[in-house]
CSV table of C-alpha atoms in Angstrom, one decimal:
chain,number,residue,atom,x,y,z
J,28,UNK,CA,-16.2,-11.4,-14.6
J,29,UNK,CA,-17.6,-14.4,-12.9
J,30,UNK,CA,-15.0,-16.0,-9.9
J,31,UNK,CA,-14.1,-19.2,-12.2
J,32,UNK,CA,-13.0,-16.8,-14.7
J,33,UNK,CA,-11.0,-14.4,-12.5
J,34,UNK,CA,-9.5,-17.7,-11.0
J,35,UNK,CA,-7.9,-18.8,-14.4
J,36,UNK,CA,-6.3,-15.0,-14.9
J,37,UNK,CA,-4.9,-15.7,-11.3
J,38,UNK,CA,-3.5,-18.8,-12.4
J,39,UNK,CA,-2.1,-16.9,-15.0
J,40,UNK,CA,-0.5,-14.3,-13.2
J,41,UNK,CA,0.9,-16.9,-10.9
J,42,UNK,CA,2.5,-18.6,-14.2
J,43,UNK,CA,3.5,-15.6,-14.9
J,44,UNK,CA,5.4,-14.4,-11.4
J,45,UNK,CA,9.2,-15.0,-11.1
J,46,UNK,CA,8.8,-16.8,-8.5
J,47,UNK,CA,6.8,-19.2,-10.0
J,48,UNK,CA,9.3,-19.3,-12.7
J,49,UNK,CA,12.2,-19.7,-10.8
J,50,UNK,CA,10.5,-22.7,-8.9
J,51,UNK,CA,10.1,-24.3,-12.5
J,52,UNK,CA,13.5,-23.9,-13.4
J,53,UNK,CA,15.1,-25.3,-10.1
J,54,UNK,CA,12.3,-28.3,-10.5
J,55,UNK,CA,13.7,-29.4,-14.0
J,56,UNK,CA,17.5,-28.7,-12.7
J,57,UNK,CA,16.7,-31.0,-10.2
J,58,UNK,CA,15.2,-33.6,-12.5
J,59,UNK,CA,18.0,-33.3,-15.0
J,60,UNK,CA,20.6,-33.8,-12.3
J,61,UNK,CA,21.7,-37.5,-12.3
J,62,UNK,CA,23.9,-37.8,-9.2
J,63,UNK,CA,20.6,-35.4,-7.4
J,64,UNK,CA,18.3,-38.5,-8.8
J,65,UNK,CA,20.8,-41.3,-7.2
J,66,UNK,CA,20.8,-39.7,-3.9
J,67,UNK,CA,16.9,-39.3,-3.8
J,68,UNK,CA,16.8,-43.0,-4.6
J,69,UNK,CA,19.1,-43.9,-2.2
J,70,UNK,CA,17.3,-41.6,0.8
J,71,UNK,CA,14.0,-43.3,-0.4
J,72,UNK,CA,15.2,-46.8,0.0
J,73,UNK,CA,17.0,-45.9,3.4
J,74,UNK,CA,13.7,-44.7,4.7
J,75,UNK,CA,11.8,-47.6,3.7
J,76,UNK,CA,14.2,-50.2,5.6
J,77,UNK,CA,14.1,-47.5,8.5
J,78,UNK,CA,10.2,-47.8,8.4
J,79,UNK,CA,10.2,-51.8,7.8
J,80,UNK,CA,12.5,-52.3,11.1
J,81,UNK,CA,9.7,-49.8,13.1
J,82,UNK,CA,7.2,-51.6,12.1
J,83,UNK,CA,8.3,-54.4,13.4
J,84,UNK,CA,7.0,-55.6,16.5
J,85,UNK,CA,8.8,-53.8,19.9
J,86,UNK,CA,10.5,-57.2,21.1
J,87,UNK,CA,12.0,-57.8,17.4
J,88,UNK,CA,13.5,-54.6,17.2
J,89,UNK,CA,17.0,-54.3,16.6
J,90,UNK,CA,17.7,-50.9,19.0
J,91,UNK,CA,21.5,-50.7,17.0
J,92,UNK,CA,20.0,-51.5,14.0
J,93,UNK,CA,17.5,-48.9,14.5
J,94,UNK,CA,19.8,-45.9,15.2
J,95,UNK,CA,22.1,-47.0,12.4
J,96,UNK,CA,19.5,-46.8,9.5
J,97,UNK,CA,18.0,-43.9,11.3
J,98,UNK,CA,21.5,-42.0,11.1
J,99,UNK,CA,22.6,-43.4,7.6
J,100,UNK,CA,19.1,-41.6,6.3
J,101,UNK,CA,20.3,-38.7,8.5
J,102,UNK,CA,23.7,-37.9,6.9
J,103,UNK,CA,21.8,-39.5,3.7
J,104,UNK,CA,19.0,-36.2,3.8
J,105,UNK,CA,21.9,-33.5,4.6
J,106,UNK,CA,23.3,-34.9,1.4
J,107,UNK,CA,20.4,-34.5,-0.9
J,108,UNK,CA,20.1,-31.2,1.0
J,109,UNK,CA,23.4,-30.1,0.3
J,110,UNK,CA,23.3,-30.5,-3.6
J,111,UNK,CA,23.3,-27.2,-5.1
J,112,UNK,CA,19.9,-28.2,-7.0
J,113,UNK,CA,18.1,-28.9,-4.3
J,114,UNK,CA,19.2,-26.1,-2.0
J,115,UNK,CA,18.1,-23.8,-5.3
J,116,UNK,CA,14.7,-25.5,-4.9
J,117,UNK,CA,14.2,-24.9,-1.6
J,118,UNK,CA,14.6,-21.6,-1.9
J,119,UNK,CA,12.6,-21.1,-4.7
J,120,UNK,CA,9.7,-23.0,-3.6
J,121,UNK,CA,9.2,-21.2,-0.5
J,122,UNK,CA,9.4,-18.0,-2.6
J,123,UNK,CA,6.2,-19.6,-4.2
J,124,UNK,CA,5.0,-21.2,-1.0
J,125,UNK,CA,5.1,-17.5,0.5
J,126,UNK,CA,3.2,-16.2,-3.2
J,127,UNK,CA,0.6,-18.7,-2.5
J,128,UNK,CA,0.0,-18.0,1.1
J,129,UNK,CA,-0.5,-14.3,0.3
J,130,UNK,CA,-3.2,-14.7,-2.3
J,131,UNK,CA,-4.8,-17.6,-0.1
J,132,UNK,CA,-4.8,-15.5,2.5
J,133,UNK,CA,-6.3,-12.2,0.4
J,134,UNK,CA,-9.1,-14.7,-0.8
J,135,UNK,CA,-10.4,-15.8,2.8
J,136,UNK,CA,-10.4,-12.2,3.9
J,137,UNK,CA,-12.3,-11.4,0.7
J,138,UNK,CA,-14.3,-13.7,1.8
J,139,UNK,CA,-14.8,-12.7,5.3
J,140,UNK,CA,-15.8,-9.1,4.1
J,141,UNK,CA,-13.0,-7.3,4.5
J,142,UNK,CA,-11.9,-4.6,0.9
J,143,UNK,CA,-10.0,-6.8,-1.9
J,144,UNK,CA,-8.3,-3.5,-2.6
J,145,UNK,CA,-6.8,-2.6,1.0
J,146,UNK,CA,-6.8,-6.1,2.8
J,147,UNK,CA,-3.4,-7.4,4.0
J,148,UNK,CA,-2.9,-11.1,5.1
J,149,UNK,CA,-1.1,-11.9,8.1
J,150,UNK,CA,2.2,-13.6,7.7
J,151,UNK,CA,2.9,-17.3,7.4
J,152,UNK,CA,2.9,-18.4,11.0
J,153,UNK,CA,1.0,-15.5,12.4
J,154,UNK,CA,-1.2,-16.5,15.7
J,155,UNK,CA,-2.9,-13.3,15.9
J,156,UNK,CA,-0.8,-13.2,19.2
J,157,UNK,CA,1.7,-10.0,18.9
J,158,UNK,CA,3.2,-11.0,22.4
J,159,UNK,CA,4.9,-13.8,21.0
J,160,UNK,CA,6.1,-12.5,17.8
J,161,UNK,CA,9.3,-10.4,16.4
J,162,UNK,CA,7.1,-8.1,14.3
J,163,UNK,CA,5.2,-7.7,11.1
J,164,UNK,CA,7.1,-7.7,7.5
């Protein structure tokens, strides 16, 4: 099997993971959820009048101004957050995130050499440092 065929029966497997399921299904949740929608819009805009008052030169700056949009897209964010929906996507999209990391990871020490069969891929975040860390999974 040549590597752009074993790459579409990874893509496959991937499709075919829960976790890559479960990611779908919190995406269209989101999508279908109206009042979700509203508050996405309404974090958007927030952030672009918070970006349009920092780009404004320093000595037209409104400092009050400034701290006001930046905490109305604040509480504005922990709402959006807060929705059921979104905190289900979150979750399931680092699920996928860590899926994704793990093969990436299998593939560069393929790569590098190293067994496909008996490699293991260090851990999102990993520095190769063990003094600074709380311990392998």
């Amino acid at each position: 099997m040549d590597a752009t065929k074993a790459a579409r029966e990874l893509g496959r497997a991937i499709q075919n993971d829960e976790r890559y399921k479960g990611y779908i299904a919190a995406k269209e949740a989101n999508d279908k959820d109206d009042s979700l929608q509203q508050l996405i819009g309404e974090f958007n805009l927030k952030r672009e009048n918070l970006r349009l008052q920092m780009e404004k030169p320093e000595n037209e700056q409104d400092g009050e101004k400034l701290e006001k949009l930046n905490k109305e897209l604040q509480q504005c964010y922990e709402k959006v957050m807060s929705n059921p929906n979104m905190a289900n996507f979150a979750v399931m999209k680092g699920a996928l995130d860590q899926l994704l990391q793990e093969v990436q990871g299998i593939i560069t020490l393929c790569c590098e050499g190293e067994d496909p069969d008996t490699c293991q891929p260090r851990p999102a975040g990993c520095t190769s440092d063990c003094s600074t860390c709380g311990g392998c999974h």
